[in-house]
């Protein structure tokens, strides 16, 4: 912008020097035209910017890390003349990963008396809840020298960047919380052979699929009730995410990505093998749980994992806790990259 202004100013100076040397009528006309045209462009940009309407829409609620999110800017120009250059400052902020922000500039245009849509893509580096804001909307004149600021309500949106899912294979299948024996056989006998047979109904819990809501019973009970097709709670596999880290300052977003990738990959493995499970993790004073039964609930669960807290590991405390809870939490994922299924330890499984 500054270079264009300097160039146009030098052009006017050159024309003015020509007027001083020649003094003919054409030189005066050219000088007057250059000055008046610049003034007209500045006024046009300022007035047209007040009429422009801009909207922002995100096409996806979530993407997987490494993919690109698509956003659409809608520009409505009620003026007769088209607009060749609108500059929008797009800011991506990620409050999960220490409030990092990145900025890019998007250039769009709009025809006269019409509406245009421009698509642009953003590709965050790490997992997290990414907020998108559009600021500093400027409409430039045809010379690209002057601009008017577009007044618009705050344009913002958000999407989740979920961890990647990698193919993994476990040599040892995890046992359910109820273990083996007569209790498991009795439950399976009660379930029947039909996978769509309703085993029971219960109150709605976070992570339940909307398609399983029992609407008639919900209306009677005046709360959401869901149909239970699969195993009851005590037969779900608890997958414990141990969020203790030795040195929080050295636990980078890339380390967090690898940890979440392990959880996503293991969760996808269970879903593919029709193993009902629940993600478990510790907060300051209690354990949180999120049930997963199908791909939809898995994606919702992965979104919840983006917000889990991480703690500094006190010497020996985490090891003692895990040893004491080994029977209750048969599957554990550590921030160091190991997965424990009972006493069997796996490495990062190629993740």
Tab-separated table of C-alpha atoms in Angstrom:
chain	number	residue	atom	x	y	z
A	1	UNK	CA	0.000	0.000	0.000
A	2	UNK	CA	2.756	2.437	0.925
A	3	UNK	CA	4.630	1.686	-2.301
A	4	UNK	CA	1.512	2.442	-4.335
A	5	UNK	CA	0.964	5.714	-2.520
A	6	UNK	CA	4.584	6.739	-3.079
A	7	UNK	CA	4.360	5.804	-6.762
A	8	UNK	CA	1.152	7.793	-7.287
A	9	UNK	CA	2.553	10.774	-5.389
A	10	UNK	CA	5.688	10.706	-7.575
A	11	UNK	CA	3.465	10.570	-10.654
A	12	UNK	CA	1.693	13.743	-9.537
A	13	UNK	CA	5.057	15.422	-8.817
A	14	UNK	CA	6.320	14.433	-12.265
A	15	UNK	CA	3.203	15.820	-13.908
A	16	UNK	CA	3.523	19.024	-11.892
A	17	UNK	CA	7.142	19.446	-13.062
A	18	UNK	CA	5.947	18.938	-16.614
A	19	UNK	CA	3.429	21.753	-16.102
A	20	UNK	CA	6.198	24.046	-14.857
A	21	UNK	CA	8.405	23.248	-17.857
A	22	UNK	CA	5.815	23.216	-20.652
A	23	UNK	CA	2.826	24.967	-19.143
A	24	UNK	CA	0.501	23.764	-21.920
A	25	UNK	CA	-3.174	23.022	-21.459
A	26	UNK	CA	-2.818	19.247	-21.693
A	27	UNK	CA	-0.309	19.155	-18.834
A	28	UNK	CA	-2.675	21.159	-16.657
A	29	UNK	CA	-5.565	18.850	-17.581
A	30	UNK	CA	-3.507	15.756	-16.753
A	31	UNK	CA	-2.429	17.186	-13.377
A	32	UNK	CA	-5.998	18.129	-12.496
A	33	UNK	CA	-7.263	14.711	-13.529
A	34	UNK	CA	-4.702	12.866	-11.391
A	35	UNK	CA	-5.542	14.922	-8.307
A	36	UNK	CA	-9.317	14.790	-8.754
A	37	UNK	CA	-9.266	11.075	-9.566
A	38	UNK	CA	-7.323	10.336	-6.375
A	39	UNK	CA	-9.831	12.362	-4.338
A	40	UNK	CA	-12.746	10.587	-6.056
A	41	UNK	CA	-11.241	7.168	-5.318
A	42	UNK	CA	-10.714	8.036	-1.651
A	43	UNK	CA	-14.315	9.250	-1.294
A	44	UNK	CA	-15.681	6.227	-3.209
A	45	UNK	CA	-13.795	3.754	-1.025
A	46	UNK	CA	-15.001	5.447	2.155
A	47	UNK	CA	-18.674	5.604	1.101
A	48	UNK	CA	-18.824	2.114	-0.422
A	49	UNK	CA	-17.218	0.549	2.649
A	50	UNK	CA	-20.190	1.742	4.709
A	51	UNK	CA	-22.606	-0.197	2.460
A	52	UNK	CA	-20.784	-3.527	2.289
A	53	UNK	CA	-22.196	-6.413	4.354
A	54	UNK	CA	-19.959	-9.380	5.207
A	55	UNK	CA	-20.710	-12.731	6.871
A	56	UNK	CA	-18.573	-15.689	7.955
A	57	UNK	CA	-19.522	-19.374	7.930
A	58	UNK	CA	-17.462	-22.436	8.861
A	59	UNK	CA	-18.334	-25.540	6.866
A	60	UNK	CA	-17.147	-28.088	9.467
A	61	UNK	CA	-17.682	-28.446	13.200
A	62	UNK	CA	-14.496	-30.499	13.464
A	63	UNK	CA	-11.547	-31.701	11.418
A	64	UNK	CA	-8.738	-34.125	12.107
A	65	UNK	CA	-5.260	-32.790	12.744
A	66	UNK	CA	-3.483	-32.314	9.442
A	67	UNK	CA	-6.694	-31.624	7.499
A	68	UNK	CA	-7.855	-28.228	6.306
A	69	UNK	CA	-10.938	-26.429	7.600
A	70	UNK	CA	-13.026	-24.537	5.056
A	71	UNK	CA	-14.494	-21.119	5.773
A	72	UNK	CA	-16.734	-19.002	3.571
A	73	UNK	CA	-16.888	-15.209	3.459
A	74	UNK	CA	-20.136	-13.836	2.034
A	75	UNK	CA	-19.912	-10.300	0.624
A	76	UNK	CA	-23.034	-8.329	-0.246
A	77	UNK	CA	-22.429	-5.201	-2.304
A	78	UNK	CA	-25.531	-3.014	-2.839
A	79	UNK	CA	-23.535	-0.383	-4.766
A	80	UNK	CA	-23.589	-0.168	-8.568
A	81	UNK	CA	-19.838	-0.429	-9.060
A	82	UNK	CA	-18.008	-3.692	-8.351
A	83	UNK	CA	-15.382	-3.959	-5.637
A	84	UNK	CA	-12.058	-5.381	-6.789
A	85	UNK	CA	-10.237	-5.761	-3.473
A	86	UNK	CA	-11.507	-6.315	0.059
A	87	UNK	CA	-8.825	-7.198	2.580
A	88	UNK	CA	-9.852	-9.299	5.586
A	89	UNK	CA	-7.550	-10.102	8.492
A	90	UNK	CA	-8.242	-13.675	9.648
A	91	UNK	CA	-7.052	-14.542	13.160
A	92	UNK	CA	-6.882	-18.112	14.468
A	93	UNK	CA	-6.713	-18.418	18.229
A	94	UNK	CA	-6.344	-21.680	20.130
A	95	UNK	CA	-7.142	-21.237	23.838
A	96	UNK	CA	-6.374	-24.894	24.596
A	97	UNK	CA	-2.771	-24.626	23.463
A	98	UNK	CA	-1.677	-21.644	25.552
A	99	UNK	CA	-3.757	-19.083	23.647
A	100	UNK	CA	-1.609	-19.151	20.518
A	101	UNK	CA	-2.707	-16.869	17.690
A	102	UNK	CA	-1.836	-16.775	14.016
A	103	UNK	CA	-2.901	-14.217	11.445
A	104	UNK	CA	-3.326	-14.263	7.692
A	105	UNK	CA	-4.743	-11.870	5.138
A	106	UNK	CA	-7.467	-12.884	2.695
A	107	UNK	CA	-8.279	-10.820	-0.417
A	108	UNK	CA	-11.801	-11.083	-1.853
A	109	UNK	CA	-13.939	-9.149	-4.342
A	110	UNK	CA	-17.636	-8.532	-5.062
A	111	UNK	CA	-19.636	-7.574	-8.130
A	112	UNK	CA	-21.965	-4.610	-8.274
A	113	UNK	CA	-25.457	-5.035	-6.807
A	114	UNK	CA	-24.930	-8.639	-5.888
A	115	UNK	CA	-23.677	-11.222	-3.440
A	116	UNK	CA	-20.482	-13.215	-3.766
A	117	UNK	CA	-19.004	-16.045	-1.709
A	118	UNK	CA	-15.302	-16.672	-1.274
A	119	UNK	CA	-13.898	-19.813	0.282
A	120	UNK	CA	-10.569	-19.956	2.090
A	121	UNK	CA	-8.890	-22.723	4.034
A	122	UNK	CA	-7.055	-22.828	7.340
A	123	UNK	CA	-4.845	-25.644	8.587
A	124	UNK	CA	-4.047	-25.591	12.313
A	125	UNK	CA	-0.936	-27.428	13.402
A	126	UNK	CA	-2.058	-28.878	16.733
A	127	UNK	CA	-5.166	-30.358	18.316
A	128	UNK	CA	-7.502	-27.999	20.130
A	129	UNK	CA	-10.595	-25.824	19.876
A	130	UNK	CA	-9.708	-23.236	17.252
A	131	UNK	CA	-11.528	-19.915	17.175
A	132	UNK	CA	-11.725	-17.987	13.896
A	133	UNK	CA	-12.216	-14.226	13.841
A	134	UNK	CA	-12.260	-11.800	10.947
A	135	UNK	CA	-10.990	-8.336	11.769
A	136	UNK	CA	-9.612	-5.276	9.995
A	137	UNK	CA	-11.961	-5.331	7.016
A	138	UNK	CA	-10.738	-2.836	4.425
A	139	UNK	CA	-12.128	-1.926	1.020
A	140	UNK	CA	-9.516	-0.607	-1.425
A	141	UNK	CA	-10.091	1.678	-4.380
A	142	UNK	CA	-9.237	0.654	-7.948
A	143	UNK	CA	-5.757	2.128	-7.637
A	144	UNK	CA	-5.066	0.192	-4.457
A	145	UNK	CA	-3.965	3.470	-2.832
A	146	UNK	CA	-6.878	4.457	-0.573
A	147	UNK	CA	-9.166	2.341	1.574
A	148	UNK	CA	-12.261	2.595	3.709
A	149	UNK	CA	-12.870	0.500	6.832
A	150	UNK	CA	-15.855	-1.813	6.646
A	151	UNK	CA	-18.014	-1.663	9.754
A	152	UNK	CA	-19.334	-5.141	10.527
A	153	UNK	CA	-20.407	-7.079	13.616
A	154	UNK	CA	-17.783	-9.371	15.084
A	155	UNK	CA	-17.338	-12.233	12.633
A	156	UNK	CA	-16.323	-15.350	14.485
A	157	UNK	CA	-16.707	-19.108	14.625
A	158	UNK	CA	-15.021	-22.144	16.132
A	159	UNK	CA	-14.179	-25.701	15.187
A	160	UNK	CA	-12.420	-28.609	16.854
A	161	UNK	CA	-9.154	-30.077	15.610
A	162	UNK	CA	-9.382	-33.725	16.640
A	163	UNK	CA	-6.404	-36.064	16.984
A	164	UNK	CA	-5.449	-38.293	14.082
A	165	UNK	CA	-6.657	-41.878	13.974
A	166	UNK	CA	-3.956	-44.426	13.129
A	167	UNK	CA	-4.461	-48.141	12.474
A	168	UNK	CA	-3.349	-50.225	15.450
A	169	UNK	CA	-3.517	-53.883	16.445
A	170	UNK	CA	-3.658	-55.237	19.990
A	171	UNK	CA	-2.426	-58.753	20.650
A	172	UNK	CA	-4.421	-58.917	23.876
A	173	UNK	CA	-8.072	-57.931	24.013
A	174	UNK	CA	-9.052	-56.046	27.200
A	175	UNK	CA	-11.501	-57.583	29.630
A	176	UNK	CA	-14.573	-55.654	30.675
A	177	UNK	CA	-14.978	-54.183	34.108
A	178	UNK	CA	-17.151	-57.134	35.121
A	179	UNK	CA	-14.470	-59.597	34.112
A	180	UNK	CA	-15.246	-63.088	32.945
A	181	UNK	CA	-17.448	-65.806	34.347
A	182	UNK	CA	-21.081	-66.293	35.230
A	183	UNK	CA	-21.963	-62.564	35.517
A	184	UNK	CA	-20.810	-61.848	31.959
A	185	UNK	CA	-22.554	-64.958	30.585
A	186	UNK	CA	-25.811	-64.019	32.288
A	187	UNK	CA	-25.698	-60.504	30.885
A	188	UNK	CA	-24.959	-61.724	27.370
A	189	UNK	CA	-27.811	-64.209	27.646
A	190	UNK	CA	-30.159	-61.405	28.660
A	191	UNK	CA	-29.023	-59.274	25.737
A	192	UNK	CA	-30.202	-61.849	23.194
A	193	UNK	CA	-28.870	-62.379	19.698
A	194	UNK	CA	-30.613	-59.377	18.110
A	195	UNK	CA	-28.268	-56.363	18.226
A	196	UNK	CA	-31.279	-54.027	18.047
A	197	UNK	CA	-33.084	-55.622	20.984
A	198	UNK	CA	-33.655	-53.053	23.737
A	199	UNK	CA	-31.831	-54.203	26.840
A	200	UNK	CA	-33.003	-51.394	29.111
A	201	UNK	CA	-33.723	-47.667	29.277
A	202	UNK	CA	-31.889	-45.101	31.347
A	203	UNK	CA	-31.422	-41.353	31.718
A	204	UNK	CA	-29.527	-39.574	28.958
A	205	UNK	CA	-25.807	-39.136	29.581
A	206	UNK	CA	-23.227	-37.039	27.796
A	207	UNK	CA	-21.989	-38.898	24.726
A	208	UNK	CA	-25.205	-40.855	24.013
A	209	UNK	CA	-26.277	-40.916	20.363
A	210	UNK	CA	-29.394	-38.861	19.622
A	211	UNK	CA	-30.841	-41.736	17.558
A	212	UNK	CA	-31.094	-43.854	20.740
A	213	UNK	CA	-33.375	-41.419	22.586
A	214	UNK	CA	-36.704	-42.980	23.600
A	215	UNK	CA	-38.938	-40.011	22.796
A	216	UNK	CA	-42.239	-41.371	24.126
A	217	UNK	CA	-40.717	-42.419	27.429
A	218	UNK	CA	-38.828	-39.110	27.625
A	219	UNK	CA	-42.118	-37.210	27.332
A	220	UNK	CA	-43.622	-39.205	30.200
A	221	UNK	CA	-40.561	-38.959	32.408
A	222	UNK	CA	-40.052	-35.252	31.547
A	223	UNK	CA	-36.362	-35.943	30.956
A	224	UNK	CA	-34.392	-37.481	28.121
A	225	UNK	CA	-34.275	-41.279	28.255
A	226	UNK	CA	-32.234	-43.482	25.953
A	227	UNK	CA	-32.666	-47.052	24.758
A	228	UNK	CA	-29.937	-49.396	25.940
A	229	UNK	CA	-28.986	-51.820	23.170
A	230	UNK	CA	-25.557	-52.874	24.341
A	231	UNK	CA	-23.827	-53.917	27.542
A	232	UNK	CA	-24.632	-52.133	30.812
A	233	UNK	CA	-22.153	-49.800	32.453
A	234	UNK	CA	-20.267	-52.457	34.403
A	235	UNK	CA	-19.396	-54.243	31.150
A	236	UNK	CA	-17.858	-51.253	29.421
A	237	UNK	CA	-14.082	-51.158	29.095
A	238	UNK	CA	-12.627	-48.225	31.056
A	239	UNK	CA	-9.822	-46.533	29.118
A	240	UNK	CA	-7.913	-44.407	31.613
A	241	UNK	CA	-5.916	-41.445	30.296
A	242	UNK	CA	-3.120	-40.741	32.726
A	243	UNK	CA	-2.464	-37.038	32.250
A	244	UNK	CA	0.445	-36.808	34.681
A	245	UNK	CA	3.625	-35.402	33.115
A	246	UNK	CA	7.088	-35.219	34.665
A	247	UNK	CA	7.832	-31.670	33.513
A	248	UNK	CA	4.793	-29.640	32.364
A	249	UNK	CA	7.038	-26.926	30.886
A	250	UNK	CA	8.628	-29.473	28.541
A	251	UNK	CA	5.317	-31.100	27.631
A	252	UNK	CA	4.842	-29.477	24.229
A	253	UNK	CA	1.713	-29.299	22.044
A	254	UNK	CA	3.359	-31.933	19.829
A	255	UNK	CA	3.641	-34.250	22.858
A	256	UNK	CA	-0.018	-33.627	23.618
A	257	UNK	CA	-0.898	-34.433	20.002
A	258	UNK	CA	0.847	-37.811	20.211
A	259	UNK	CA	-0.906	-38.617	23.496
A	260	UNK	CA	-4.320	-37.742	22.052
A	261	UNK	CA	-3.536	-39.662	18.849
A	262	UNK	CA	-3.016	-42.777	20.969
A	263	UNK	CA	-6.390	-42.267	22.666
A	264	UNK	CA	-8.145	-41.664	19.326
A	265	UNK	CA	-6.525	-44.657	17.650
A	266	UNK	CA	-7.298	-47.016	20.517
A	267	UNK	CA	-10.853	-45.702	20.724
A	268	UNK	CA	-11.347	-46.236	16.997
A	269	UNK	CA	-9.978	-49.772	17.356
A	270	UNK	CA	-12.605	-50.546	19.997
A	271	UNK	CA	-15.407	-48.999	17.915
A	272	UNK	CA	-14.417	-51.035	14.860
A	273	UNK	CA	-14.449	-54.193	16.984
A	274	UNK	CA	-17.792	-53.214	18.571
A	275	UNK	CA	-16.324	-52.941	22.055
A	276	UNK	CA	-18.253	-50.489	24.247
A	277	UNK	CA	-15.880	-48.433	26.389
A	278	UNK	CA	-15.518	-45.165	28.225
A	279	UNK	CA	-12.737	-42.617	28.358
A	280	UNK	CA	-11.732	-41.838	31.960
A	281	UNK	CA	-9.485	-39.075	33.251
A	282	UNK	CA	-8.791	-37.292	36.509
A	283	UNK	CA	-9.660	-33.711	37.387
A	284	UNK	CA	-8.587	-31.944	40.573
A	285	UNK	CA	-11.056	-33.814	42.782
A	286	UNK	CA	-12.807	-36.581	40.836
A	287	UNK	CA	-12.750	-38.841	37.794
A	288	UNK	CA	-14.569	-37.814	34.607
A	289	UNK	CA	-16.033	-40.396	32.228
A	290	UNK	CA	-17.309	-40.285	28.665
A	291	UNK	CA	-19.100	-43.283	27.177
A	292	UNK	CA	-18.357	-44.350	23.611
A	293	UNK	CA	-20.405	-46.874	21.645
A	294	UNK	CA	-20.263	-45.787	18.003
A	295	UNK	CA	-18.342	-43.452	15.670
A	296	UNK	CA	-20.538	-40.446	16.529
A	297	UNK	CA	-19.970	-40.748	20.257
A	298	UNK	CA	-16.260	-41.359	19.588
A	299	UNK	CA	-15.964	-37.997	17.816
A	300	UNK	CA	-17.805	-36.257	20.638
A	301	UNK	CA	-15.547	-38.003	23.119
A	302	UNK	CA	-12.400	-36.902	21.298
A	303	UNK	CA	-13.685	-33.340	21.446
A	304	UNK	CA	-14.032	-33.674	25.222
A	305	UNK	CA	-10.448	-34.948	25.455
A	306	UNK	CA	-9.192	-31.670	23.983
A	307	UNK	CA	-10.151	-29.962	27.241
A	308	UNK	CA	-8.777	-32.405	29.813
A	309	UNK	CA	-6.303	-31.021	32.396
A	310	UNK	CA	-2.701	-32.162	32.769
A	311	UNK	CA	-0.890	-32.479	36.094
A	312	UNK	CA	2.689	-32.624	37.259
A	313	UNK	CA	3.564	-36.146	38.312
A	314	UNK	CA	4.631	-36.392	41.934
A	315	UNK	CA	7.370	-38.965	42.561
A	316	UNK	CA	5.813	-42.419	42.738
A	317	UNK	CA	2.264	-41.168	43.336
A	318	UNK	CA	0.901	-41.906	39.862
A	319	UNK	CA	2.556	-45.348	39.808
A	320	UNK	CA	0.992	-46.287	43.137
A	321	UNK	CA	-2.430	-45.081	41.988
A	322	UNK	CA	-2.256	-47.066	38.751
A	323	UNK	CA	-1.052	-50.187	40.519
A	324	UNK	CA	-3.917	-49.983	43.014
A	325	UNK	CA	-6.498	-49.337	40.274
A	326	UNK	CA	-5.142	-51.851	37.775
A	327	UNK	CA	-8.121	-54.172	38.125
A	328	UNK	CA	-10.646	-51.342	37.822
A	329	UNK	CA	-8.791	-49.596	34.978
A	330	UNK	CA	-7.566	-52.423	32.737
A	331	UNK	CA	-6.577	-50.102	29.865
A	332	UNK	CA	-4.294	-47.138	30.536
A	333	UNK	CA	-2.670	-44.599	28.215
A	334	UNK	CA	0.342	-42.671	29.501
A	335	UNK	CA	1.623	-39.301	28.317
A	336	UNK	CA	4.987	-41.002	27.745
A	337	UNK	CA	3.443	-42.946	24.866
A	338	UNK	CA	2.778	-46.364	26.401
A	339	UNK	CA	-0.495	-48.269	26.441
A	340	UNK	CA	-1.158	-50.866	29.132
A	341	UNK	CA	-3.772	-53.555	28.623
A	342	UNK	CA	-3.709	-55.315	31.955
A	343	UNK	CA	-0.056	-56.153	32.531
A	344	UNK	CA	0.733	-56.088	28.809
A	345	UNK	CA	2.615	-52.940	27.780
A	346	UNK	CA	2.613	-51.643	24.204
A	347	UNK	CA	4.801	-48.909	22.736
A	348	UNK	CA	3.397	-46.105	20.630
A	349	UNK	CA	2.016	-48.693	18.148
A	350	UNK	CA	3.267	-46.646	15.205
A	351	UNK	CA	1.313	-43.550	16.230
